[in-house]
Short mmCIF file of C-alpha atoms in Angstrom, two decimals:
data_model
loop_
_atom_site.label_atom_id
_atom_site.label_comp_id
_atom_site.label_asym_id
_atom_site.label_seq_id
_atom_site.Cartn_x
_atom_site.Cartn_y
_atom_site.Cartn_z
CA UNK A 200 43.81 -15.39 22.13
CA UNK A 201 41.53 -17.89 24.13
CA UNK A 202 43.91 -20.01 24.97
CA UNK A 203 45.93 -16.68 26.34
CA UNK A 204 43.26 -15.96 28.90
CA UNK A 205 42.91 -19.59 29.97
CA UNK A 206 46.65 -19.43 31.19
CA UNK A 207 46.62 -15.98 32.19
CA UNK A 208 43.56 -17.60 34.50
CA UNK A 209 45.58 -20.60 35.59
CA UNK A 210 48.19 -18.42 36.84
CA UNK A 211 46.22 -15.81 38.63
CA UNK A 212 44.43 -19.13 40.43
CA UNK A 213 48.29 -20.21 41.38
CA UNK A 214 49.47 -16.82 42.80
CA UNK A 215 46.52 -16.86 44.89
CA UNK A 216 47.10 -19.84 46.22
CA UNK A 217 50.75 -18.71 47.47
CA UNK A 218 49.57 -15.59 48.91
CA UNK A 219 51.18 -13.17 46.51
CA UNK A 220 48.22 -11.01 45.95
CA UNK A 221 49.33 -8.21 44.13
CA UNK A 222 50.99 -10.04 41.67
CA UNK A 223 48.05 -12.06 41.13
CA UNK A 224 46.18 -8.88 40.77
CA UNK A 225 48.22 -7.54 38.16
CA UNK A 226 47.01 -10.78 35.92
CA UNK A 227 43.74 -10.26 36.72
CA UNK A 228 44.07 -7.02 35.04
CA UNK A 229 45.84 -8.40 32.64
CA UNK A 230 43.35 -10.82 31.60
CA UNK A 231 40.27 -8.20 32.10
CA UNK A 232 42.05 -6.08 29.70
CA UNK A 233 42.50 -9.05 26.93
CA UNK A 234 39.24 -10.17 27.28
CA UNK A 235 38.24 -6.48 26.42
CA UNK A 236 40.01 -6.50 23.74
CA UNK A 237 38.83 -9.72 22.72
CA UNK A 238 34.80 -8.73 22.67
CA UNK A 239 34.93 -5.35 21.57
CA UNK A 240 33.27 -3.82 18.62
CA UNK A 241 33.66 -0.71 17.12
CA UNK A 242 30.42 0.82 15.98
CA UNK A 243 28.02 -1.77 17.29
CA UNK A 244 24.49 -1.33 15.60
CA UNK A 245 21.45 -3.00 16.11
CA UNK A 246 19.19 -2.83 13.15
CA UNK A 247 15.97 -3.52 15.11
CA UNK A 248 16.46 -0.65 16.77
CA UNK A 249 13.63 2.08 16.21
CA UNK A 250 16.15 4.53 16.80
CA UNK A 251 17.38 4.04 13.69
CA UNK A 252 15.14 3.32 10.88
CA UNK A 253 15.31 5.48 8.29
CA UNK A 254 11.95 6.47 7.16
CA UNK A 255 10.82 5.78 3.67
CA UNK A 256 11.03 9.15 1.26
CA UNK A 257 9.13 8.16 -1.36
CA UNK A 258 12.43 8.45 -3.85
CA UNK A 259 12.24 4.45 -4.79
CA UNK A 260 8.26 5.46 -6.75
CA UNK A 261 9.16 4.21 -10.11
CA UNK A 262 6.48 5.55 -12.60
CA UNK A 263 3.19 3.70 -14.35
CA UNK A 264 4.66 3.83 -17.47
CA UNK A 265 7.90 2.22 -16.57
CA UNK A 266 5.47 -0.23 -14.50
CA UNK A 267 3.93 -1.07 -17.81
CA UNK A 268 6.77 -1.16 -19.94
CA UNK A 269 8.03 -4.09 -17.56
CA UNK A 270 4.39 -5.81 -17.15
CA UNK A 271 4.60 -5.77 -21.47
CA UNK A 272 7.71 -7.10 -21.69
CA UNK A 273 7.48 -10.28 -18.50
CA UNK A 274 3.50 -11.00 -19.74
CA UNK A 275 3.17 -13.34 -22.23
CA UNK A 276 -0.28 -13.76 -23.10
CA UNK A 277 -0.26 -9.84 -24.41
CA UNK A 278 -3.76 -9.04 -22.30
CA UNK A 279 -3.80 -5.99 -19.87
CA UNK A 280 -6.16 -2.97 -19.52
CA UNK A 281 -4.48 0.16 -20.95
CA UNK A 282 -3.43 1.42 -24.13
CA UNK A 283 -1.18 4.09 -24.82
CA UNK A 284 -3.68 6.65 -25.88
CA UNK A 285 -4.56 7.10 -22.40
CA UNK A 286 -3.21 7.45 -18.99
CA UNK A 287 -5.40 6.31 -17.05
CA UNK A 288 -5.87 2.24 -17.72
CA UNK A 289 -8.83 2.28 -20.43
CA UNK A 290 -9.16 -0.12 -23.54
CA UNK A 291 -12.06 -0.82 -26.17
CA UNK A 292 -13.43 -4.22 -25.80
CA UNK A 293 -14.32 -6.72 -28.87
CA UNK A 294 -17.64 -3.79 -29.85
CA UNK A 295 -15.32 -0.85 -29.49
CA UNK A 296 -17.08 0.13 -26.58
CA UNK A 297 -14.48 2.39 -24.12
CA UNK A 298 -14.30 0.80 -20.72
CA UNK A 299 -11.36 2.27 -17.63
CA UNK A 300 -10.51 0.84 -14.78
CA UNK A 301 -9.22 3.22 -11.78
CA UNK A 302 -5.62 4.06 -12.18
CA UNK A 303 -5.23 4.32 -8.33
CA UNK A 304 -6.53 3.09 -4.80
CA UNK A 305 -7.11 4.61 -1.53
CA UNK A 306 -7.71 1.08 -0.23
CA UNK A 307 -8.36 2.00 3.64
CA UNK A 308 -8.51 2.37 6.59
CA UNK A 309 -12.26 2.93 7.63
CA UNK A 310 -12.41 6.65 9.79
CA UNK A 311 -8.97 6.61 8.87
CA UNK A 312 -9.20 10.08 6.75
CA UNK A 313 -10.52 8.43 3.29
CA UNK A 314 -13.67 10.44 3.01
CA UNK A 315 -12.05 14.02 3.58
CA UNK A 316 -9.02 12.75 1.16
CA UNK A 317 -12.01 11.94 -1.70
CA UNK A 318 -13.74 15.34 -1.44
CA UNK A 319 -10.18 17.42 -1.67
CA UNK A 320 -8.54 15.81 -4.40
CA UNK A 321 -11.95 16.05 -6.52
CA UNK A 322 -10.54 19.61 -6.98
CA UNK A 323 -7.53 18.42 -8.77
CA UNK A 324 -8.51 19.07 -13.12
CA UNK A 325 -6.32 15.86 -13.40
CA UNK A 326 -8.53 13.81 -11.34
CA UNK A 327 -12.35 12.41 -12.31
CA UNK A 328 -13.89 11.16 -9.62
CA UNK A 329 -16.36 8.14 -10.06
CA UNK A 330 -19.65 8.25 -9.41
CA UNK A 331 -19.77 7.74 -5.41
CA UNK A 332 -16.93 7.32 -2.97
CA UNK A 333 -17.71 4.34 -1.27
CA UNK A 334 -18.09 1.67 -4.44
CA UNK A 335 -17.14 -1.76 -2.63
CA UNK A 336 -17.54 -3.75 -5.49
CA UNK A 337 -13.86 -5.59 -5.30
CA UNK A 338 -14.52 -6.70 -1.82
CA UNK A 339 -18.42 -7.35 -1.63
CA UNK A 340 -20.95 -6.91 -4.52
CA UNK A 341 -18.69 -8.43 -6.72
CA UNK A 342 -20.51 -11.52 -5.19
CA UNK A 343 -24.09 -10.85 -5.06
CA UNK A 344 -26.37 -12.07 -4.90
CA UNK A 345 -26.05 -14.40 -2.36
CA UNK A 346 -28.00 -18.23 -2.14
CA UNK A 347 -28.42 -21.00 -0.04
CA UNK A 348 -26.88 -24.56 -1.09
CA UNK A 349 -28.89 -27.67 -0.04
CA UNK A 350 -27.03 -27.74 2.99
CA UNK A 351 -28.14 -24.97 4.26
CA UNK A 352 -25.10 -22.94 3.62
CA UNK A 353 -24.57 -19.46 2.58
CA UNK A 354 -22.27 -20.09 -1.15
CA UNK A 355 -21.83 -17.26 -3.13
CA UNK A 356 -23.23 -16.97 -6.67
CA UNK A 357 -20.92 -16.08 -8.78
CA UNK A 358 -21.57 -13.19 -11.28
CA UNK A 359 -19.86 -13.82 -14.46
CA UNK A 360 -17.16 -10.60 -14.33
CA UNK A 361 -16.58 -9.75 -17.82
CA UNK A 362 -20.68 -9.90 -18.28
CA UNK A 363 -23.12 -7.97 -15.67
CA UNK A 364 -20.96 -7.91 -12.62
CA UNK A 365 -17.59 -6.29 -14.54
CA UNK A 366 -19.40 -3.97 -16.52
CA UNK A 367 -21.27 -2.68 -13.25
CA UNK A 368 -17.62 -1.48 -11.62
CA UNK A 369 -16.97 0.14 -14.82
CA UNK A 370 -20.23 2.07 -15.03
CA UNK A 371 -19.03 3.84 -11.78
CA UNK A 372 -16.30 5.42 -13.60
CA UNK A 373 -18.31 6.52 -16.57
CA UNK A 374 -17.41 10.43 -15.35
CA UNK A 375 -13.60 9.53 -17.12
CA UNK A 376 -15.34 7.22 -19.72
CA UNK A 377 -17.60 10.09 -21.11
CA UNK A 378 -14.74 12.74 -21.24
CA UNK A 379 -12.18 9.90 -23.07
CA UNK A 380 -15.24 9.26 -25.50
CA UNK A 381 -15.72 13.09 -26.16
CA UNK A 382 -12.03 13.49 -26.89
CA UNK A 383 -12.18 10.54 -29.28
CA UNK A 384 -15.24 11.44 -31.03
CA UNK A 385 -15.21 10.45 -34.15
CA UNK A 386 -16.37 13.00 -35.51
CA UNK A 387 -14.26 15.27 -33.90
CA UNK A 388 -11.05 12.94 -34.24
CA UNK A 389 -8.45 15.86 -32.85
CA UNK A 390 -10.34 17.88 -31.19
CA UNK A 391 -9.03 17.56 -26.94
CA UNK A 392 -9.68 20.07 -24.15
CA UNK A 393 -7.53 22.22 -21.82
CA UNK A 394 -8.05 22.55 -18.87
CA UNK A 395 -6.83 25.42 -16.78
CA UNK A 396 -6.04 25.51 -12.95
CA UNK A 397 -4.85 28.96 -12.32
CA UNK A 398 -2.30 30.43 -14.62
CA UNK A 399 -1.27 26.41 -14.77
CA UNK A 400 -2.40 25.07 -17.96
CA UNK A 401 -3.65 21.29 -17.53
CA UNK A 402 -2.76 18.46 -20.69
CA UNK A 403 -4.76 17.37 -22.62
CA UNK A 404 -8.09 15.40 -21.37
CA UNK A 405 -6.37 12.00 -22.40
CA UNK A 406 -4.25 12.47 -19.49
CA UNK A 407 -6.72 12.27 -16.47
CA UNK A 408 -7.05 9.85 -13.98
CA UNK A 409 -9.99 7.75 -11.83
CA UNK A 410 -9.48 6.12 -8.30
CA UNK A 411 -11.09 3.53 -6.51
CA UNK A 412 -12.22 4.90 -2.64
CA UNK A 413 -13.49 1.99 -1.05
CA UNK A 414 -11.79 1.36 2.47
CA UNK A 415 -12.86 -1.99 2.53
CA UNK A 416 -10.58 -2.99 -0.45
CA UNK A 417 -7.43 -2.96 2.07
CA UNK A 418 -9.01 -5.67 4.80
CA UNK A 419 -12.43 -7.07 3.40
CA UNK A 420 -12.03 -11.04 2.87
CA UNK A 421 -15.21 -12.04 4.63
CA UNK A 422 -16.92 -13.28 1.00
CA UNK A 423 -13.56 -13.95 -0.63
CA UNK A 424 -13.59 -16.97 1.86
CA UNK A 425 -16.50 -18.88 0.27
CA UNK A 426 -14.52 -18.86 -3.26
CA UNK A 427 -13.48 -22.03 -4.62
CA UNK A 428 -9.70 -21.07 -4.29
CA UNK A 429 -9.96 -20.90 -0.82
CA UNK A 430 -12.69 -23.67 0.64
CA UNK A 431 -10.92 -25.62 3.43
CA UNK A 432 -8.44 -22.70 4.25
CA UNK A 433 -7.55 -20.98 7.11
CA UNK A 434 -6.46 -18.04 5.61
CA UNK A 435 -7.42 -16.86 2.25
CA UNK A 436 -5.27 -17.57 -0.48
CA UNK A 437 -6.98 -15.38 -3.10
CA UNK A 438 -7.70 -11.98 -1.87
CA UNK A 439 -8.97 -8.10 -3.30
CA UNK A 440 -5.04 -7.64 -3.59
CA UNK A 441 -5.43 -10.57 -6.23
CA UNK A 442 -8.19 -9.38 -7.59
CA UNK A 443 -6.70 -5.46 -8.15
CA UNK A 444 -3.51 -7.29 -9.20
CA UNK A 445 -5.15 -8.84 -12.33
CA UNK A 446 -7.03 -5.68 -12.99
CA UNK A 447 -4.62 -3.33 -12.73
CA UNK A 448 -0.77 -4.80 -11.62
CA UNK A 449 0.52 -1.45 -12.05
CA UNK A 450 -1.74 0.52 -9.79
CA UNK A 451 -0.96 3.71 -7.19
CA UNK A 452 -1.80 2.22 -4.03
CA UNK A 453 -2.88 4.52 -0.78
CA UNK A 454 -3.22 3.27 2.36
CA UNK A 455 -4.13 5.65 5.14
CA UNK A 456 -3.84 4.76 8.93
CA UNK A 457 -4.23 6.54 12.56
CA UNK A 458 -3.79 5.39 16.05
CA UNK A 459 -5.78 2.17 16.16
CA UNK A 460 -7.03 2.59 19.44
CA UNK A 461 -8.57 5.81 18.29
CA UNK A 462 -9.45 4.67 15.05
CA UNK A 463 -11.78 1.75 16.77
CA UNK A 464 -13.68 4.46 19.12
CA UNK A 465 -14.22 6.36 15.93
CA UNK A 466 -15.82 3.78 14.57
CA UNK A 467 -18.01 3.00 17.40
CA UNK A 468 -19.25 6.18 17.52
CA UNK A 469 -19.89 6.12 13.96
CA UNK A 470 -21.84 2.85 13.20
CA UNK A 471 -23.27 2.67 17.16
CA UNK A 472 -26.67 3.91 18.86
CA UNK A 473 -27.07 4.40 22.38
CA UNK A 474 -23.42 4.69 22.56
CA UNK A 475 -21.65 5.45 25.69
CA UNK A 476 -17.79 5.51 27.23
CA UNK A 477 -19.35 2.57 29.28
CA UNK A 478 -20.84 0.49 26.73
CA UNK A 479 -18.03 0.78 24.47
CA UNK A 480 -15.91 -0.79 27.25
CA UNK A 481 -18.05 -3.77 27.91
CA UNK A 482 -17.85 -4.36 23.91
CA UNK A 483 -13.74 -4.07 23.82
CA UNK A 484 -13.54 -6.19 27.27
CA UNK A 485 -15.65 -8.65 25.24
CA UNK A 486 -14.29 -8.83 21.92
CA UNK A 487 -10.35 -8.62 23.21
CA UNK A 488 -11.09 -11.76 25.22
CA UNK A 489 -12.95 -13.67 22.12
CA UNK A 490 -9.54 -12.59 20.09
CA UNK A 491 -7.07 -13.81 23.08
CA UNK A 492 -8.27 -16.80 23.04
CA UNK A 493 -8.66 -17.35 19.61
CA UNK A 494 -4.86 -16.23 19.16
CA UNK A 495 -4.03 -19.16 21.27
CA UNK A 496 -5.93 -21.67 19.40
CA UNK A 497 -5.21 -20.79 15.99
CA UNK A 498 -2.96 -17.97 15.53
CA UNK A 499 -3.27 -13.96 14.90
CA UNK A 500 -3.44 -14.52 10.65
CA UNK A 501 -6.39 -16.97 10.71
CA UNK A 502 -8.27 -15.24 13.80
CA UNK A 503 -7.91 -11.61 11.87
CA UNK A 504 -9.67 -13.10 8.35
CA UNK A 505 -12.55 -14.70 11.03
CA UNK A 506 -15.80 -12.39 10.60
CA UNK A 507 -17.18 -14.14 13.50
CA UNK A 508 -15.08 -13.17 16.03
CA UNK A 509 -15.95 -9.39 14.83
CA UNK A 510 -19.88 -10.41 14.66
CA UNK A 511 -19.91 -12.08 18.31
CA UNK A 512 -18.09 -9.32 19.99
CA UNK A 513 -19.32 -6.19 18.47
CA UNK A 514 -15.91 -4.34 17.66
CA UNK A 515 -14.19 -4.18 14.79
CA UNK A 516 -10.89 -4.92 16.13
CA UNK A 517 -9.26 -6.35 13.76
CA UNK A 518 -8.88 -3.76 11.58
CA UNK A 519 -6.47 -1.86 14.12
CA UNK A 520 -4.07 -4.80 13.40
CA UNK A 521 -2.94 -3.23 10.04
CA UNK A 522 0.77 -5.32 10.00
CA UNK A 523 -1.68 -8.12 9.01
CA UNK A 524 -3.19 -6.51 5.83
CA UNK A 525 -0.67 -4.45 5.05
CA UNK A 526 2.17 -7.57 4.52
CA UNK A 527 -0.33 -9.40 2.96
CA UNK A 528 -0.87 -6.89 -0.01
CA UNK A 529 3.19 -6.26 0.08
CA UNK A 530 3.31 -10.10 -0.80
CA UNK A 531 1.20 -9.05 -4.35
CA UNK A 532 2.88 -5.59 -5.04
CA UNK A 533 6.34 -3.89 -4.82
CA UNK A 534 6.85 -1.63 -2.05
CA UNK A 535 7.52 1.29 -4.49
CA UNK A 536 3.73 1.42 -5.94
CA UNK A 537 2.39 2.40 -2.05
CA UNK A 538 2.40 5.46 -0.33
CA UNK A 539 1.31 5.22 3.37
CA UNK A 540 -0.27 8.04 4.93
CA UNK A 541 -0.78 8.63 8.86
CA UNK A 542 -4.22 10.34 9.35
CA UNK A 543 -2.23 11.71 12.83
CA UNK A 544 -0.15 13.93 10.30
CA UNK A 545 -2.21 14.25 7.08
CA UNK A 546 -4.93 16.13 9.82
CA UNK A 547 -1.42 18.80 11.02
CA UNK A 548 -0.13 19.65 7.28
CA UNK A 549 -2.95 18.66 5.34
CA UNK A 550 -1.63 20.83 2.56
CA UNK A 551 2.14 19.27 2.18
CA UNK A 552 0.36 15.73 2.09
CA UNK A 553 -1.88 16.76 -0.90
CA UNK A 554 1.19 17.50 -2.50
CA UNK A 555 3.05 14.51 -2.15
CA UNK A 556 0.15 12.80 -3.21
CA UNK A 557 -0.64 14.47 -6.41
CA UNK A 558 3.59 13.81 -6.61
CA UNK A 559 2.94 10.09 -6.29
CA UNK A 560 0.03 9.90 -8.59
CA UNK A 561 2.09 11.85 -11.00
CA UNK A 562 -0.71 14.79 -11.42
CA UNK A 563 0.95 17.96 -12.33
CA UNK A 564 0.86 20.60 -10.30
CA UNK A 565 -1.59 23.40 -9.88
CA UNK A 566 -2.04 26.78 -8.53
CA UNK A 567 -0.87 27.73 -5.44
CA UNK A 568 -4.73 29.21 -4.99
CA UNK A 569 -6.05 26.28 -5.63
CA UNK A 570 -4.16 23.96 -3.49
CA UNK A 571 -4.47 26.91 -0.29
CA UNK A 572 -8.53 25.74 -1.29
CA UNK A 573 -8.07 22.40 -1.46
CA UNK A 574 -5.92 22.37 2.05
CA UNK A 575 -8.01 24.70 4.32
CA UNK A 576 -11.58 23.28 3.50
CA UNK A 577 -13.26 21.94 6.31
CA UNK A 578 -12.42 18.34 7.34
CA UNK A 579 -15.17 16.23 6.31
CA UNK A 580 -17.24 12.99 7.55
CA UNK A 581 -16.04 13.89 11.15
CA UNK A 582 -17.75 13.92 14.47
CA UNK A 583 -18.86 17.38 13.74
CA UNK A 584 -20.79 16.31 10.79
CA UNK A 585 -22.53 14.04 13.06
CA UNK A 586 -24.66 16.06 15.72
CA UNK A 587 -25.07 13.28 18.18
CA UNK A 588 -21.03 12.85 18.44
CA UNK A 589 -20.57 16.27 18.41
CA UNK A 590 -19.87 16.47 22.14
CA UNK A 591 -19.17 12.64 22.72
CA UNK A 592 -17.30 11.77 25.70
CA UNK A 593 -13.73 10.27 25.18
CA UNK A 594 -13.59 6.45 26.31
CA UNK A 595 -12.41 5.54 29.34
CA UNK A 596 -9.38 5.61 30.57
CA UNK A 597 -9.07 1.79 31.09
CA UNK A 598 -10.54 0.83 27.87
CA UNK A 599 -7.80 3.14 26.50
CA UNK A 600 -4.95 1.59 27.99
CA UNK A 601 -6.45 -2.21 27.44
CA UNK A 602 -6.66 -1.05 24.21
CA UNK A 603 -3.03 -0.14 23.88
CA UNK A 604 -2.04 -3.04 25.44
CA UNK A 605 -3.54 -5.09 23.00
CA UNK A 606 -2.25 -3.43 20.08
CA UNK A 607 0.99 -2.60 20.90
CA UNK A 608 3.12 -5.75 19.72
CA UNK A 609 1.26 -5.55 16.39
CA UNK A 610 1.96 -1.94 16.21
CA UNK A 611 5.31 -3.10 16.76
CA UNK A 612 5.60 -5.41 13.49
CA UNK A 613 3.78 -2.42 11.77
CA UNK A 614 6.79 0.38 12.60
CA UNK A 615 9.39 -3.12 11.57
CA UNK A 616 7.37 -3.78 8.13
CA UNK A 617 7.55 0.22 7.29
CA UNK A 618 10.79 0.66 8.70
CA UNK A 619 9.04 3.53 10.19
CA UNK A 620 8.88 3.91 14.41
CA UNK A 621 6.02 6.62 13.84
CA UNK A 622 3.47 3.62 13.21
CA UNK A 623 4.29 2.70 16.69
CA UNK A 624 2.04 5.35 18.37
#
């Protein structure tokens, strides 16, 4: 075919050359139409485009016992916390004492919805909530308390896990612990409780569930860089996800996002005094610019996992970079044990979302009555719990759009890693 069009071309040149135009036209054509032929493609499709990803259903969720069954069968030193007397991961240790670890994660974002998610599902008979919401132990006081070496140097001191530090996490979840121990009773060896939600009856107590809150869990490495495993690195190579992996390596994972532009001015307003649209530029005008130029020196990764970038500017901007965090916790667990939540639509059908998430934490369900009260509550730990942001003024228009500019590209790789164009904002 090429070699067609090259003497289709020599001859064109020729009848040119001896004036007989419109025969030379007619091979020039000629040789258009060929080449058409030769370069076209029936049902081009670029897979890039945003136009059309197909966004994730949810249909791939494969359940926690089938999760198990395969840990079981791939693990050869037979150790893992759960049994199959209960649901929710729980063992006995070498005493007998009961001990559970949570069976899910809401693992972040900060003001990303976390907070109003926590008091809703509390509702739920299936669900026990621990103690308090906001536990941080996987990210932070896992590590305390802190000393200083000879050097000068903050070094962590390491709490021994399975001693005082472990058994500290697991206190939090005692609510589940004390319920397991009362169906168990040996004294009462078969006695269990219903529970009923509605004109729903509930199983059996052995089938209820604990969750982990903490929003840090999702981006937190600032202490995890001071461990052993990752002295001289750039960029932590043990991490939380490690962390919930060996705890729990078949656990529901929840990550909810929103608009990071908003997200950060949310956060400004909630951790800030004296706050202002003005002062809350000359903090992102600042910390972009320490970022920038950290991007060109070392990279986004390394600059992201860098608590004194955040520190020195005042912002915390790196959490709106979510592509970041999110692939690096997709390199520890499947795609099918996450569901990802956008506050932007949770906030619109707040009722529909509690349902897919009590479908993906495979709770059963429950009264229409109670879900209408679980769904219309007010929205909590929002500006109008706060009286001072009540009637905060929206940031300015130019930190906006900086703000968007900055993001965008890494809201980009976010809608890519999904295969969702909605995280593009």
């Amino acid at each position: 075919m090429c070699v067609c069009l090259l003497n289709s071309m020599f001859k064109a040149m020729q009848l040119f050359r001896r004036s007989r135009t419109w025969i030379a036209l007619i091979f020039v054509c000629v040789l258009l139409f060929m080449f058409h032929l030769l370069t076209y493609v029936t049902e081009v499709q670029d897979t890039n485009s945003p136009s059309l990803w197909d966004r994730y259903t949810g249909h791939e969720w494969s359940s926690v016992q089938q999760c198990r069954d395969n840990f079981e069968r791939k693990n050869k030193t037979g150790q893992w916390f759960w049994s199959s007397v209960f649901r929710n991961p729980c063992w006995r240790d070498e005493k007998g004492e009961l001990g559970c670890v949570p069976y899910f994660f809401v693992l972040g974002f900060p003001k990303c919805g976390t907070t109003d998610l926590f008091e809703r599902i509390k509702l739920h008979p299936g669900y026990v909530p621990p103690l308090f919401k906001e536990i941080h132990w996987i990210t932070r006081y896992r590590f305390f308390p802190l000393r200083m070496n000879a050097d000068g140097h903050r070094v962590i001191q390491h709490v021994r896990d399975l001693h005082k530090g472990f058994n500290m996490y697991l206190k939090v979840f005692s609510p589940l612990t004390e319920i397991l121990k009362w169906c168990h009773d040996p004294y009462r060896a078969n006695v269990t409780t219903d529970v009923t939600s509605g004109t729903n009856p509930y199983t059996s107590c052995e089938d209820r569930i604990t969750g982990d809150f903490s929003p840090s869990t999702v981006w937190d490495t600032d202490l995890y860089m001071q461990l052993p495993e990752n002295r001289d690195m750039v960029v932590p190579q043990r991490t939380p996800g490690n962390f919930v992996y060996d705890m729990n390596p078949c656990a529901k994972l929840i990550i909810m996002l929103r608009n990071p532009v908003n997200r950060l001015y949310s956060d400004y307003l909630h951790f800030y005094e004296n706050k202002s649209p003005q002062d809350f530029q000359d903090i992102v005008t600042t910390t972009i610019d320490l970022y920038k130029d950290c991007f060109q020196k070392w990279g986004v990764r390394p600059c992201v996992h860098r608590y004194y970038l955040e520190a020195t500017g005042k912002a915390r901007l790196r959490l709106g970079i979510y592509y970041i965090y999110i692939s690096d916790w997709l390199e520890k667990f499947p795609r099918d044990q996450f569901l990802f939540i956008r506050l932007e639509d949770y906030a619109v059908d707040t009722k529909r979302h509690l349902q897919d998430i009590f479908k993906y934490l495979e709770l059963p369900s429950i009264s229409e009555g109670l879900l209408d009260e679980m769904s219309t509550a007010a929205p909590k730990n929002t500006r109008r719990d706060r009286k001072e942001d009540i009637n905060a003024p929206p940031m300015l228009l130019e930190t906006r759009q900086a703000l968007e500019e900055f993001y965008a590209p890494y809201n980009k790789k976010l809608a890519i890693l999904l295969n969702d164009k909605r995280y593009e904002w």
